[in-house]
Amino acid sequence: MASFVKILVVDDDYNICELIRLYLEKEGFTVVTAYTGTKALDLFKAETPSLVVLDIMLPELDGWQVCREIRRISNIPIIMLTAKGETFDKVLGLELGADDYMVKPFETKELVARIKAVLRRYEQKSADVKEVVYPNLLINLATYQLKVNGKFMDIPPKELELLYYLASHPNKVFTREQLLQEVWGFDYFGDSRTVDVHIKRLREKLDCGEQPWELKTVWGVGYKFEVK
């Protein structure tokens, strides 16, 4: 699992970032680092990490603000780091949507163990729910239902599966070949234009005014579900 998992580590202390990176890369994780809140959000949108390790005391935007913004567009796991140990900070972090909380100084091995545990819980929860929710949009793969602006819509299974897959990976770009492989399966030998046709039909169903999300074409590459 680890080699396919990207972790975003955010701390204004370069040495802490490098120490965490060292331990995580030894475990096979891919790691990207940021030293300010603004850079953290930029990297989050560009790299689509699987988990964020987030310090509270950051320049430009603090960890609370970064956590709020991430939670506005994604439900991926967040582990908060801080030198503060007050109960108020722990409660606020959890209320904002953090999944775990560690107080500095901490044992790096314990942080790695918590990251693995949080990822396991998140993957299990995602597998059980099979539902993606955004403002004015609900996609449920368990019941094969699509709700847009409060109204359920008729939709063929493959269109729903394609939309669910893209929406489950917000802001991540997929080629047509990747989508054929992930949605249609390894044994599907269809033309890549099949994806284009399904995207066109999905856009017709989702064309209901301005929304904070859209199915977007990335010219020369493929498609992504963009969350603004």
mmCIF file with all atom_site columns, C-alpha atoms in Angstrom:
data_model
loop_
_atom_site.group_PDB
_atom_site.id
_atom_site.type_symbol
_atom_site.label_atom_id
_atom_site.label_alt_id
_atom_site.label_comp_id
_atom_site.label_asym_id
_atom_site.label_entity_id
_atom_site.label_seq_id
_atom_site.pdbx_PDB_ins_code
_atom_site.Cartn_x
_atom_site.Cartn_y
_atom_site.Cartn_z
_atom_site.occupancy
_atom_site.B_iso_or_equiv
_atom_site.pdbx_formal_charge
_atom_site.auth_seq_id
_atom_site.auth_comp_id
_atom_site.auth_asym_id
_atom_site.auth_atom_id
_atom_site.pdbx_PDB_model_num
ATOM 1   C CA . MET A 1 1   ? 0.000   0.000  0.000   1.00 0.00 ? 1   MET A CA 1
ATOM 2   C CA . ALA A 1 2   ? 2.639   2.508  1.084   1.00 0.00 ? 2   ALA A CA 1
ATOM 3   C CA . SER A 1 3   ? 4.387   2.930  -2.266  1.00 0.00 ? 3   SER A CA 1
ATOM 4   C CA . PHE A 1 4   ? 1.148   4.221  -3.790  1.00 0.00 ? 4   PHE A CA 1
ATOM 5   C CA . VAL A 1 5   ? 0.370   6.591  -0.912  1.00 0.00 ? 5   VAL A CA 1
ATOM 6   C CA . LYS A 1 6   ? 1.463   10.225 -0.987  1.00 0.00 ? 6   LYS A CA 1
ATOM 7   C CA . ILE A 1 7   ? 1.764   12.146 2.290   1.00 0.00 ? 7   ILE A CA 1
ATOM 8   C CA . LEU A 1 8   ? 1.814   15.952 2.507   1.00 0.00 ? 8   LEU A CA 1
ATOM 9   C CA . VAL A 1 9   ? 3.866   17.108 5.525   1.00 0.00 ? 9   VAL A CA 1
ATOM 10  C CA . VAL A 1 10  ? 3.346   20.740 6.581   1.00 0.00 ? 10  VAL A CA 1
ATOM 11  C CA . ASP A 1 11  ? 5.561   22.384 9.209   1.00 0.00 ? 11  ASP A CA 1
ATOM 12  C CA . ASP A 1 12  ? 7.486   25.665 9.282   1.00 0.00 ? 12  ASP A CA 1
ATOM 13  C CA . ASP A 1 13  ? 10.461  23.826 10.801  1.00 0.00 ? 13  ASP A CA 1
ATOM 14  C CA . TYR A 1 14  ? 12.551  22.434 7.931   1.00 0.00 ? 14  TYR A CA 1
ATOM 15  C CA . ASN A 1 15  ? 14.303  19.905 10.190  1.00 0.00 ? 15  ASN A CA 1
ATOM 16  C CA . ILE A 1 16  ? 11.012  18.434 11.406  1.00 0.00 ? 16  ILE A CA 1
ATOM 17  C CA . CYS A 1 17  ? 9.767   18.093 7.823   1.00 0.00 ? 17  CYS A CA 1
ATOM 18  C CA . GLU A 1 18  ? 12.955  16.331 6.770   1.00 0.00 ? 18  GLU A CA 1
ATOM 19  C CA . LEU A 1 19  ? 12.908  13.996 9.763   1.00 0.00 ? 19  LEU A CA 1
ATOM 20  C CA . ILE A 1 20  ? 9.311   12.964 9.055   1.00 0.00 ? 20  ILE A CA 1
ATOM 21  C CA . ARG A 1 21  ? 10.115  12.606 5.357   1.00 0.00 ? 21  ARG A CA 1
ATOM 22  C CA . LEU A 1 22  ? 13.063  10.312 6.152   1.00 0.00 ? 22  LEU A CA 1
ATOM 23  C CA . TYR A 1 23  ? 10.990  7.977  8.305   1.00 0.00 ? 23  TYR A CA 1
ATOM 24  C CA . LEU A 1 24  ? 8.029   7.884  5.906   1.00 0.00 ? 24  LEU A CA 1
ATOM 25  C CA . GLU A 1 25  ? 10.175  7.242  2.842   1.00 0.00 ? 25  GLU A CA 1
ATOM 26  C CA . LYS A 1 26  ? 11.840  4.343  4.693   1.00 0.00 ? 26  LYS A CA 1
ATOM 27  C CA . GLU A 1 27  ? 8.331   2.894  5.007   1.00 0.00 ? 27  GLU A CA 1
ATOM 28  C CA . GLY A 1 28  ? 7.788   3.293  1.258   1.00 0.00 ? 28  GLY A CA 1
ATOM 29  C CA . PHE A 1 29  ? 5.569   6.390  1.286   1.00 0.00 ? 29  PHE A CA 1
ATOM 30  C CA . THR A 1 30  ? 5.936   9.240  -1.196  1.00 0.00 ? 30  THR A CA 1
ATOM 31  C CA . VAL A 1 31  ? 6.358   12.560 0.644   1.00 0.00 ? 31  VAL A CA 1
ATOM 32  C CA . VAL A 1 32  ? 5.896   16.201 -0.340  1.00 0.00 ? 32  VAL A CA 1
ATOM 33  C CA . THR A 1 33  ? 6.600   19.039 2.106   1.00 0.00 ? 33  THR A CA 1
ATOM 34  C CA . ALA A 1 34  ? 5.428   22.605 2.661   1.00 0.00 ? 34  ALA A CA 1
ATOM 35  C CA . TYR A 1 35  ? 6.620   25.232 5.146   1.00 0.00 ? 35  TYR A CA 1
ATOM 36  C CA . THR A 1 36  ? 3.723   27.734 4.937   1.00 0.00 ? 36  THR A CA 1
ATOM 37  C CA . GLY A 1 37  ? -0.052  27.432 4.988   1.00 0.00 ? 37  GLY A CA 1
ATOM 38  C CA . THR A 1 38  ? -0.409  28.960 1.533   1.00 0.00 ? 38  THR A CA 1
ATOM 39  C CA . LYS A 1 39  ? 2.095   26.537 -0.007  1.00 0.00 ? 39  LYS A CA 1
ATOM 40  C CA . ALA A 1 40  ? 0.355   23.659 1.768   1.00 0.00 ? 40  ALA A CA 1
ATOM 41  C CA . LEU A 1 41  ? -2.946  24.434 0.031   1.00 0.00 ? 41  LEU A CA 1
ATOM 42  C CA . ASP A 1 42  ? -1.220  24.865 -3.330  1.00 0.00 ? 42  ASP A CA 1
ATOM 43  C CA . LEU A 1 43  ? 0.492   21.490 -2.973  1.00 0.00 ? 43  LEU A CA 1
ATOM 44  C CA . PHE A 1 44  ? -2.678  19.836 -1.701  1.00 0.00 ? 44  PHE A CA 1
ATOM 45  C CA . LYS A 1 45  ? -4.542  20.856 -4.847  1.00 0.00 ? 45  LYS A CA 1
ATOM 46  C CA . ALA A 1 46  ? -1.644  19.993 -7.160  1.00 0.00 ? 46  ALA A CA 1
ATOM 47  C CA . GLU A 1 47  ? -0.495  16.699 -5.613  1.00 0.00 ? 47  GLU A CA 1
ATOM 48  C CA . THR A 1 48  ? -3.786  15.197 -4.287  1.00 0.00 ? 48  THR A CA 1
ATOM 49  C CA . PRO A 1 49  ? -2.141  13.486 -1.281  1.00 0.00 ? 49  PRO A CA 1
ATOM 50  C CA . SER A 1 50  ? -3.727  10.585 0.587   1.00 0.00 ? 50  SER A CA 1
ATOM 51  C CA . LEU A 1 51  ? -3.052  12.120 4.031   1.00 0.00 ? 51  LEU A CA 1
ATOM 52  C CA . VAL A 1 52  ? -1.848  15.437 5.474   1.00 0.00 ? 52  VAL A CA 1
ATOM 53  C CA . VAL A 1 53  ? 0.396   15.880 8.520   1.00 0.00 ? 53  VAL A CA 1
ATOM 54  C CA . LEU A 1 54  ? -0.357  19.475 9.502   1.00 0.00 ? 54  LEU A CA 1
ATOM 55  C CA . ASP A 1 55  ? 1.315   21.755 12.028  1.00 0.00 ? 55  ASP A CA 1
ATOM 56  C CA . ILE A 1 56  ? -0.867  24.433 13.642  1.00 0.00 ? 56  ILE A CA 1
ATOM 57  C CA . MET A 1 57  ? 1.632   27.283 13.971  1.00 0.00 ? 57  MET A CA 1
ATOM 58  C CA . LEU A 1 58  ? 2.377   28.219 10.343  1.00 0.00 ? 58  LEU A CA 1
ATOM 59  C CA . PRO A 1 59  ? 3.184   31.486 8.556   1.00 0.00 ? 59  PRO A CA 1
ATOM 60  C CA . GLU A 1 60  ? 0.710   33.091 6.122   1.00 0.00 ? 60  GLU A CA 1
ATOM 61  C CA . LEU A 1 61  ? -2.187  30.744 6.983   1.00 0.00 ? 61  LEU A CA 1
ATOM 62  C CA . ASP A 1 62  ? -2.244  28.793 10.255  1.00 0.00 ? 62  ASP A CA 1
ATOM 63  C CA . GLY A 1 63  ? -3.084  25.104 10.538  1.00 0.00 ? 63  GLY A CA 1
ATOM 64  C CA . TRP A 1 64  ? -6.699  25.798 11.537  1.00 0.00 ? 64  TRP A CA 1
ATOM 65  C CA . GLN A 1 65  ? -7.270  27.782 8.327   1.00 0.00 ? 65  GLN A CA 1
ATOM 66  C CA . VAL A 1 66  ? -5.567  25.144 6.207   1.00 0.00 ? 66  VAL A CA 1
ATOM 67  C CA . CYS A 1 67  ? -7.628  22.395 7.847   1.00 0.00 ? 67  CYS A CA 1
ATOM 68  C CA . ARG A 1 68  ? -10.877 24.309 7.212   1.00 0.00 ? 68  ARG A CA 1
ATOM 69  C CA . GLU A 1 69  ? -10.006 24.840 3.548   1.00 0.00 ? 69  GLU A CA 1
ATOM 70  C CA . ILE A 1 70  ? -9.044  21.199 2.990   1.00 0.00 ? 70  ILE A CA 1
ATOM 71  C CA . ARG A 1 71  ? -12.250 20.027 4.653   1.00 0.00 ? 71  ARG A CA 1
ATOM 72  C CA . ARG A 1 72  ? -14.233 22.293 2.342   1.00 0.00 ? 72  ARG A CA 1
ATOM 73  C CA . ILE A 1 73  ? -13.094 20.258 -0.676  1.00 0.00 ? 73  ILE A CA 1
ATOM 74  C CA . SER A 1 74  ? -11.944 16.886 0.654   1.00 0.00 ? 74  SER A CA 1
ATOM 75  C CA . ASN A 1 75  ? -12.407 14.313 3.418   1.00 0.00 ? 75  ASN A CA 1
ATOM 76  C CA . ILE A 1 76  ? -8.894  12.826 3.267   1.00 0.00 ? 76  ILE A CA 1
ATOM 77  C CA . PRO A 1 77  ? -7.250  12.156 6.679   1.00 0.00 ? 77  PRO A CA 1
ATOM 78  C CA . ILE A 1 78  ? -5.499  14.982 8.544   1.00 0.00 ? 78  ILE A CA 1
ATOM 79  C CA . ILE A 1 79  ? -3.176  14.537 11.535  1.00 0.00 ? 79  ILE A CA 1
ATOM 80  C CA . MET A 1 80  ? -2.522  17.784 13.419  1.00 0.00 ? 80  MET A CA 1
ATOM 81  C CA . LEU A 1 81  ? 0.865   18.601 14.988  1.00 0.00 ? 81  LEU A CA 1
ATOM 82  C CA . THR A 1 82  ? 1.419   21.289 17.604  1.00 0.00 ? 82  THR A CA 1
ATOM 83  C CA . ALA A 1 83  ? 3.678   22.318 20.450  1.00 0.00 ? 83  ALA A CA 1
ATOM 84  C CA . LYS A 1 84  ? 0.546   23.115 22.422  1.00 0.00 ? 84  LYS A CA 1
ATOM 85  C CA . GLY A 1 85  ? -1.062  20.453 24.560  1.00 0.00 ? 85  GLY A CA 1
ATOM 86  C CA . GLU A 1 86  ? -4.146  22.236 25.800  1.00 0.00 ? 86  GLU A CA 1
ATOM 87  C CA . THR A 1 87  ? -7.453  20.399 25.571  1.00 0.00 ? 87  THR A CA 1
ATOM 88  C CA . PHE A 1 88  ? -8.956  23.378 23.697  1.00 0.00 ? 88  PHE A CA 1
ATOM 89  C CA . ASP A 1 89  ? -6.547  22.905 20.782  1.00 0.00 ? 89  ASP A CA 1
ATOM 90  C CA . LYS A 1 90  ? -7.245  19.179 20.583  1.00 0.00 ? 90  LYS A CA 1
ATOM 91  C CA . VAL A 1 91  ? -11.006 19.705 20.638  1.00 0.00 ? 91  VAL A CA 1
ATOM 92  C CA . LEU A 1 92  ? -10.860 22.492 18.037  1.00 0.00 ? 92  LEU A CA 1
ATOM 93  C CA . GLY A 1 93  ? -8.721  20.359 15.731  1.00 0.00 ? 93  GLY A CA 1
ATOM 94  C CA . LEU A 1 94  ? -11.140 17.446 15.946  1.00 0.00 ? 94  LEU A CA 1
ATOM 95  C CA . GLU A 1 95  ? -14.165 19.729 15.488  1.00 0.00 ? 95  GLU A CA 1
ATOM 96  C CA . LEU A 1 96  ? -12.595 21.145 12.315  1.00 0.00 ? 96  LEU A CA 1
ATOM 97  C CA . GLY A 1 97  ? -12.295 17.621 10.959  1.00 0.00 ? 97  GLY A CA 1
ATOM 98  C CA . ALA A 1 98  ? -8.821  16.408 11.984  1.00 0.00 ? 98  ALA A CA 1
ATOM 99  C CA . ASP A 1 99  ? -8.556  12.634 12.352  1.00 0.00 ? 99  ASP A CA 1
ATOM 100 C CA . ASP A 1 100 ? -5.775  12.551 14.933  1.00 0.00 ? 100 ASP A CA 1
ATOM 101 C CA . TYR A 1 101 ? -3.592  14.881 16.996  1.00 0.00 ? 101 TYR A CA 1
ATOM 102 C CA . MET A 1 102 ? 0.013   14.733 18.204  1.00 0.00 ? 102 MET A CA 1
ATOM 103 C CA . VAL A 1 103 ? 1.802   17.084 20.600  1.00 0.00 ? 103 VAL A CA 1
ATOM 104 C CA . LYS A 1 104 ? 5.445   18.073 20.041  1.00 0.00 ? 104 LYS A CA 1
ATOM 105 C CA . PRO A 1 105 ? 7.934   16.746 20.858  1.00 0.00 ? 105 PRO A CA 1
ATOM 106 C CA . PHE A 1 106 ? 6.812   13.347 19.580  1.00 0.00 ? 106 PHE A CA 1
ATOM 107 C CA . GLU A 1 107 ? 8.415   10.039 18.632  1.00 0.00 ? 107 GLU A CA 1
ATOM 108 C CA . THR A 1 108 ? 8.625   9.843  14.846  1.00 0.00 ? 108 THR A CA 1
ATOM 109 C CA . LYS A 1 109 ? 7.981   6.090  14.953  1.00 0.00 ? 109 LYS A CA 1
ATOM 110 C CA . GLU A 1 110 ? 4.721   6.758  16.796  1.00 0.00 ? 110 GLU A CA 1
ATOM 111 C CA . LEU A 1 111 ? 3.695   9.299  14.155  1.00 0.00 ? 111 LEU A CA 1
ATOM 112 C CA . VAL A 1 112 ? 4.348   6.741  11.406  1.00 0.00 ? 112 VAL A CA 1
ATOM 113 C CA . ALA A 1 113 ? 2.271   4.166  13.300  1.00 0.00 ? 113 ALA A CA 1
ATOM 114 C CA . ARG A 1 114 ? -0.595  6.648  13.655  1.00 0.00 ? 114 ARG A CA 1
ATOM 115 C CA . ILE A 1 115 ? -0.429  7.532  9.965   1.00 0.00 ? 115 ILE A CA 1
ATOM 116 C CA . LYS A 1 116 ? -0.773  3.854  9.060   1.00 0.00 ? 116 LYS A CA 1
ATOM 117 C CA . ALA A 1 117 ? -3.656  3.401  11.497  1.00 0.00 ? 117 ALA A CA 1
ATOM 118 C CA . VAL A 1 118 ? -5.537  6.463  10.224  1.00 0.00 ? 118 VAL A CA 1
ATOM 119 C CA . LEU A 1 119 ? -5.071  5.345  6.602   1.00 0.00 ? 119 LEU A CA 1
ATOM 120 C CA . ARG A 1 120 ? -6.441  1.880  7.429   1.00 0.00 ? 120 ARG A CA 1
ATOM 121 C CA . ARG A 1 121 ? -9.523  3.384  9.096   1.00 0.00 ? 121 ARG A CA 1
ATOM 122 C CA . TYR A 1 122 ? -10.069 5.763  6.193   1.00 0.00 ? 122 TYR A CA 1
ATOM 123 C CA . GLU A 1 123 ? -9.780  3.027  3.566   1.00 0.00 ? 123 GLU A CA 1
ATOM 124 C CA . GLN A 1 124 ? -12.181 0.785  5.480   1.00 0.00 ? 124 GLN A CA 1
ATOM 125 C CA . LYS A 1 125 ? -14.678 3.624  5.902   1.00 0.00 ? 125 LYS A CA 1
ATOM 126 C CA . SER A 1 126 ? -14.454 4.539  2.215   1.00 0.00 ? 126 SER A CA 1
ATOM 127 C CA . ALA A 1 127 ? -15.015 0.925  1.194   1.00 0.00 ? 127 ALA A CA 1
ATOM 128 C CA . ASP A 1 128 ? -18.087 0.658  3.428   1.00 0.00 ? 128 ASP A CA 1
ATOM 129 C CA . VAL A 1 129 ? -19.732 3.966  2.507   1.00 0.00 ? 129 VAL A CA 1
ATOM 130 C CA . LYS A 1 130 ? -19.340 4.042  -1.295  1.00 0.00 ? 130 LYS A CA 1
ATOM 131 C CA . GLU A 1 131 ? -20.843 7.515  -1.294  1.00 0.00 ? 131 GLU A CA 1
ATOM 132 C CA . VAL A 1 132 ? -19.406 10.846 -2.388  1.00 0.00 ? 132 VAL A CA 1
ATOM 133 C CA . VAL A 1 133 ? -21.072 14.098 -1.349  1.00 0.00 ? 133 VAL A CA 1
ATOM 134 C CA . TYR A 1 134 ? -20.424 17.651 -2.549  1.00 0.00 ? 134 TYR A CA 1
ATOM 135 C CA . PRO A 1 135 ? -22.622 20.758 -2.423  1.00 0.00 ? 135 PRO A CA 1
ATOM 136 C CA . ASN A 1 136 ? -25.743 19.981 -4.526  1.00 0.00 ? 136 ASN A CA 1
ATOM 137 C CA . LEU A 1 137 ? -24.338 16.596 -5.537  1.00 0.00 ? 137 LEU A CA 1
ATOM 138 C CA . LEU A 1 138 ? -24.651 13.091 -4.091  1.00 0.00 ? 138 LEU A CA 1
ATOM 139 C CA . ILE A 1 139 ? -23.261 9.967  -5.765  1.00 0.00 ? 139 ILE A CA 1
ATOM 140 C CA . ASN A 1 140 ? -24.041 6.632  -4.093  1.00 0.00 ? 140 ASN A CA 1
ATOM 141 C CA . LEU A 1 141 ? -22.423 3.572  -5.646  1.00 0.00 ? 141 LEU A CA 1
ATOM 142 C CA . ALA A 1 142 ? -24.100 1.163  -3.219  1.00 0.00 ? 142 ALA A CA 1
ATOM 143 C CA . THR A 1 143 ? -27.607 2.147  -4.354  1.00 0.00 ? 143 THR A CA 1
ATOM 144 C CA . TYR A 1 144 ? -26.582 3.475  -7.804  1.00 0.00 ? 144 TYR A CA 1
ATOM 145 C CA . GLN A 1 145 ? -28.265 6.811  -7.155  1.00 0.00 ? 145 GLN A CA 1
ATOM 146 C CA . LEU A 1 146 ? -27.342 10.268 -8.378  1.00 0.00 ? 146 LEU A CA 1
ATOM 147 C CA . LYS A 1 147 ? -28.869 13.369 -6.799  1.00 0.00 ? 147 LYS A CA 1
ATOM 148 C CA . VAL A 1 148 ? -28.228 16.796 -8.326  1.00 0.00 ? 148 VAL A CA 1
ATOM 149 C CA . ASN A 1 149 ? -29.686 19.950 -6.735  1.00 0.00 ? 149 ASN A CA 1
ATOM 150 C CA . GLY A 1 150 ? -31.894 17.788 -4.528  1.00 0.00 ? 150 GLY A CA 1
ATOM 151 C CA . LYS A 1 151 ? -33.364 15.751 -7.402  1.00 0.00 ? 151 LYS A CA 1
ATOM 152 C CA . PHE A 1 152 ? -32.653 12.111 -8.165  1.00 0.00 ? 152 PHE A CA 1
ATOM 153 C CA . MET A 1 153 ? -31.649 11.500 -11.767 1.00 0.00 ? 153 MET A CA 1
ATOM 154 C CA . ASP A 1 154 ? -31.819 8.436  -13.995 1.00 0.00 ? 154 ASP A CA 1
ATOM 155 C CA . ILE A 1 155 ? -28.330 7.381  -14.992 1.00 0.00 ? 155 ILE A CA 1
ATOM 156 C CA . PRO A 1 156 ? -26.814 4.262  -16.595 1.00 0.00 ? 156 PRO A CA 1
ATOM 157 C CA . PRO A 1 157 ? -24.507 2.250  -14.288 1.00 0.00 ? 157 PRO A CA 1
ATOM 158 C CA . LYS A 1 158 ? -21.268 2.934  -16.182 1.00 0.00 ? 158 LYS A CA 1
ATOM 159 C CA . GLU A 1 159 ? -21.884 6.684  -16.228 1.00 0.00 ? 159 GLU A CA 1
ATOM 160 C CA . LEU A 1 160 ? -22.447 6.626  -12.471 1.00 0.00 ? 160 LEU A CA 1
ATOM 161 C CA . GLU A 1 161 ? -19.337 4.495  -11.896 1.00 0.00 ? 161 GLU A CA 1
ATOM 162 C CA . LEU A 1 162 ? -17.254 6.893  -13.986 1.00 0.00 ? 162 LEU A CA 1
ATOM 163 C CA . LEU A 1 163 ? -18.583 9.937  -12.136 1.00 0.00 ? 163 LEU A CA 1
ATOM 164 C CA . TYR A 1 164 ? -18.082 8.228  -8.770  1.00 0.00 ? 164 TYR A CA 1
ATOM 165 C CA . TYR A 1 165 ? -14.487 7.337  -9.605  1.00 0.00 ? 165 TYR A CA 1
ATOM 166 C CA . LEU A 1 166 ? -13.595 10.857 -10.716 1.00 0.00 ? 166 LEU A CA 1
ATOM 167 C CA . ALA A 1 167 ? -15.409 12.508 -7.792  1.00 0.00 ? 167 ALA A CA 1
ATOM 168 C CA . SER A 1 168 ? -13.666 10.157 -5.355  1.00 0.00 ? 168 SER A CA 1
ATOM 169 C CA . HIS A 1 169 ? -10.348 11.634 -6.516  1.00 0.00 ? 169 HIS A CA 1
ATOM 170 C CA . PRO A 1 170 ? -11.053 15.395 -6.639  1.00 0.00 ? 170 PRO A CA 1
ATOM 171 C CA . ASN A 1 171 ? -8.683  17.543 -8.731  1.00 0.00 ? 171 ASN A CA 1
ATOM 172 C CA . LYS A 1 172 ? -6.701  14.502 -9.895  1.00 0.00 ? 172 LYS A CA 1
ATOM 173 C CA . VAL A 1 173 ? -6.221  14.153 -13.661 1.00 0.00 ? 173 VAL A CA 1
ATOM 174 C CA . PHE A 1 174 ? -6.787  10.770 -15.314 1.00 0.00 ? 174 PHE A CA 1
ATOM 175 C CA . THR A 1 175 ? -6.023  9.751  -18.881 1.00 0.00 ? 175 THR A CA 1
ATOM 176 C CA . ARG A 1 176 ? -8.716  8.033  -20.936 1.00 0.00 ? 176 ARG A CA 1
ATOM 177 C CA . GLU A 1 177 ? -6.721  4.799  -20.730 1.00 0.00 ? 177 GLU A CA 1
ATOM 178 C CA . GLN A 1 178 ? -6.569  5.003  -16.927 1.00 0.00 ? 178 GLN A CA 1
ATOM 179 C CA . LEU A 1 179 ? -10.327 5.542  -16.737 1.00 0.00 ? 179 LEU A CA 1
ATOM 180 C CA . LEU A 1 180 ? -10.981 2.613  -19.071 1.00 0.00 ? 180 LEU A CA 1
ATOM 181 C CA . GLN A 1 181 ? -8.826  0.431  -16.867 1.00 0.00 ? 181 GLN A CA 1
ATOM 182 C CA . GLU A 1 182 ? -10.290 1.579  -13.533 1.00 0.00 ? 182 GLU A CA 1
ATOM 183 C CA . VAL A 1 183 ? -13.968 1.862  -14.482 1.00 0.00 ? 183 VAL A CA 1
ATOM 184 C CA . TRP A 1 184 ? -14.405 -0.671 -17.284 1.00 0.00 ? 184 TRP A CA 1
ATOM 185 C CA . GLY A 1 185 ? -11.814 -3.161 -16.036 1.00 0.00 ? 185 GLY A CA 1
ATOM 186 C CA . PHE A 1 186 ? -8.643  -4.822 -17.261 1.00 0.00 ? 186 PHE A CA 1
ATOM 187 C CA . ASP A 1 187 ? -10.515 -6.980 -19.776 1.00 0.00 ? 187 ASP A CA 1
ATOM 188 C CA . TYR A 1 188 ? -12.215 -4.056 -21.506 1.00 0.00 ? 188 TYR A CA 1
ATOM 189 C CA . PHE A 1 189 ? -10.775 -3.420 -24.954 1.00 0.00 ? 189 PHE A CA 1
ATOM 190 C CA . GLY A 1 190 ? -13.008 -0.548 -25.995 1.00 0.00 ? 190 GLY A CA 1
ATOM 191 C CA . ASP A 1 191 ? -12.020 2.594  -27.825 1.00 0.00 ? 191 ASP A CA 1
ATOM 192 C CA . SER A 1 192 ? -10.858 5.452  -25.588 1.00 0.00 ? 192 SER A CA 1
ATOM 193 C CA . ARG A 1 193 ? -13.575 7.572  -27.210 1.00 0.00 ? 193 ARG A CA 1
ATOM 194 C CA . THR A 1 194 ? -15.984 5.594  -25.033 1.00 0.00 ? 194 THR A CA 1
ATOM 195 C CA . VAL A 1 195 ? -14.813 7.770  -22.144 1.00 0.00 ? 195 VAL A CA 1
ATOM 196 C CA . ASP A 1 196 ? -15.471 10.951 -24.149 1.00 0.00 ? 196 ASP A CA 1
ATOM 197 C CA . VAL A 1 197 ? -19.035 9.848  -24.897 1.00 0.00 ? 197 VAL A CA 1
ATOM 198 C CA . HIS A 1 198 ? -19.745 9.066  -21.227 1.00 0.00 ? 198 HIS A CA 1
ATOM 199 C CA . ILE A 1 199 ? -18.240 12.378 -20.095 1.00 0.00 ? 199 ILE A CA 1
ATOM 200 C CA . LYS A 1 200 ? -20.431 14.241 -22.609 1.00 0.00 ? 200 LYS A CA 1
ATOM 201 C CA . ARG A 1 201 ? -23.562 12.526 -21.287 1.00 0.00 ? 201 ARG A CA 1
ATOM 202 C CA . LEU A 1 202 ? -22.573 13.202 -17.686 1.00 0.00 ? 202 LEU A CA 1
ATOM 203 C CA . ARG A 1 203 ? -22.075 16.884 -18.419 1.00 0.00 ? 203 ARG A CA 1
ATOM 204 C CA . GLU A 1 204 ? -25.567 17.059 -19.871 1.00 0.00 ? 204 GLU A CA 1
ATOM 205 C CA . LYS A 1 205 ? -26.968 15.591 -16.649 1.00 0.00 ? 205 LYS A CA 1
ATOM 206 C CA . LEU A 1 206 ? -24.879 17.862 -14.423 1.00 0.00 ? 206 LEU A CA 1
ATOM 207 C CA . ASP A 1 207 ? -25.587 21.040 -16.408 1.00 0.00 ? 207 ASP A CA 1
ATOM 208 C CA . CYS A 1 208 ? -27.726 22.770 -13.799 1.00 0.00 ? 208 CYS A CA 1
ATOM 209 C CA . GLY A 1 209 ? -26.192 26.176 -13.169 1.00 0.00 ? 209 GLY A CA 1
ATOM 210 C CA . GLU A 1 210 ? -23.035 27.353 -11.445 1.00 0.00 ? 210 GLU A CA 1
ATOM 211 C CA . GLN A 1 211 ? -21.584 24.781 -9.007  1.00 0.00 ? 211 GLN A CA 1
ATOM 212 C CA . PRO A 1 212 ? -18.397 24.610 -6.904  1.00 0.00 ? 212 PRO A CA 1
ATOM 213 C CA . TRP A 1 213 ? -17.377 21.527 -8.929  1.00 0.00 ? 213 TRP A CA 1
ATOM 214 C CA . GLU A 1 214 ? -17.260 20.447 -12.570 1.00 0.00 ? 214 GLU A CA 1
ATOM 215 C CA . LEU A 1 215 ? -16.112 17.722 -14.917 1.00 0.00 ? 215 LEU A CA 1
ATOM 216 C CA . LYS A 1 216 ? -13.171 19.354 -16.610 1.00 0.00 ? 216 LYS A CA 1
ATOM 217 C CA . THR A 1 217 ? -11.179 18.456 -19.693 1.00 0.00 ? 217 THR A CA 1
ATOM 218 C CA . VAL A 1 218 ? -7.406  18.694 -19.343 1.00 0.00 ? 218 VAL A CA 1
ATOM 219 C CA . TRP A 1 219 ? -6.371  19.110 -22.959 1.00 0.00 ? 219 TRP A CA 1
ATOM 220 C CA . GLY A 1 220 ? -3.851  16.575 -24.178 1.00 0.00 ? 220 GLY A CA 1
ATOM 221 C CA . VAL A 1 221 ? -4.204  14.498 -21.014 1.00 0.00 ? 221 VAL A CA 1
ATOM 222 C CA . GLY A 1 222 ? -7.743  13.499 -20.003 1.00 0.00 ? 222 GLY A CA 1
ATOM 223 C CA . TYR A 1 223 ? -10.316 14.482 -17.417 1.00 0.00 ? 223 TYR A CA 1
ATOM 224 C CA . LYS A 1 224 ? -10.683 15.461 -13.770 1.00 0.00 ? 224 LYS A CA 1
ATOM 225 C CA . PHE A 1 225 ? -13.438 16.263 -11.292 1.00 0.00 ? 225 PHE A CA 1
ATOM 226 C CA . GLU A 1 226 ? -12.443 19.794 -10.303 1.00 0.00 ? 226 GLU A CA 1
ATOM 227 C CA . VAL A 1 227 ? -13.492 21.181 -6.937  1.00 0.00 ? 227 VAL A CA 1
ATOM 228 C CA . LYS A 1 228 ? -13.165 24.969 -6.908  1.00 0.00 ? 228 LYS A CA 1
#
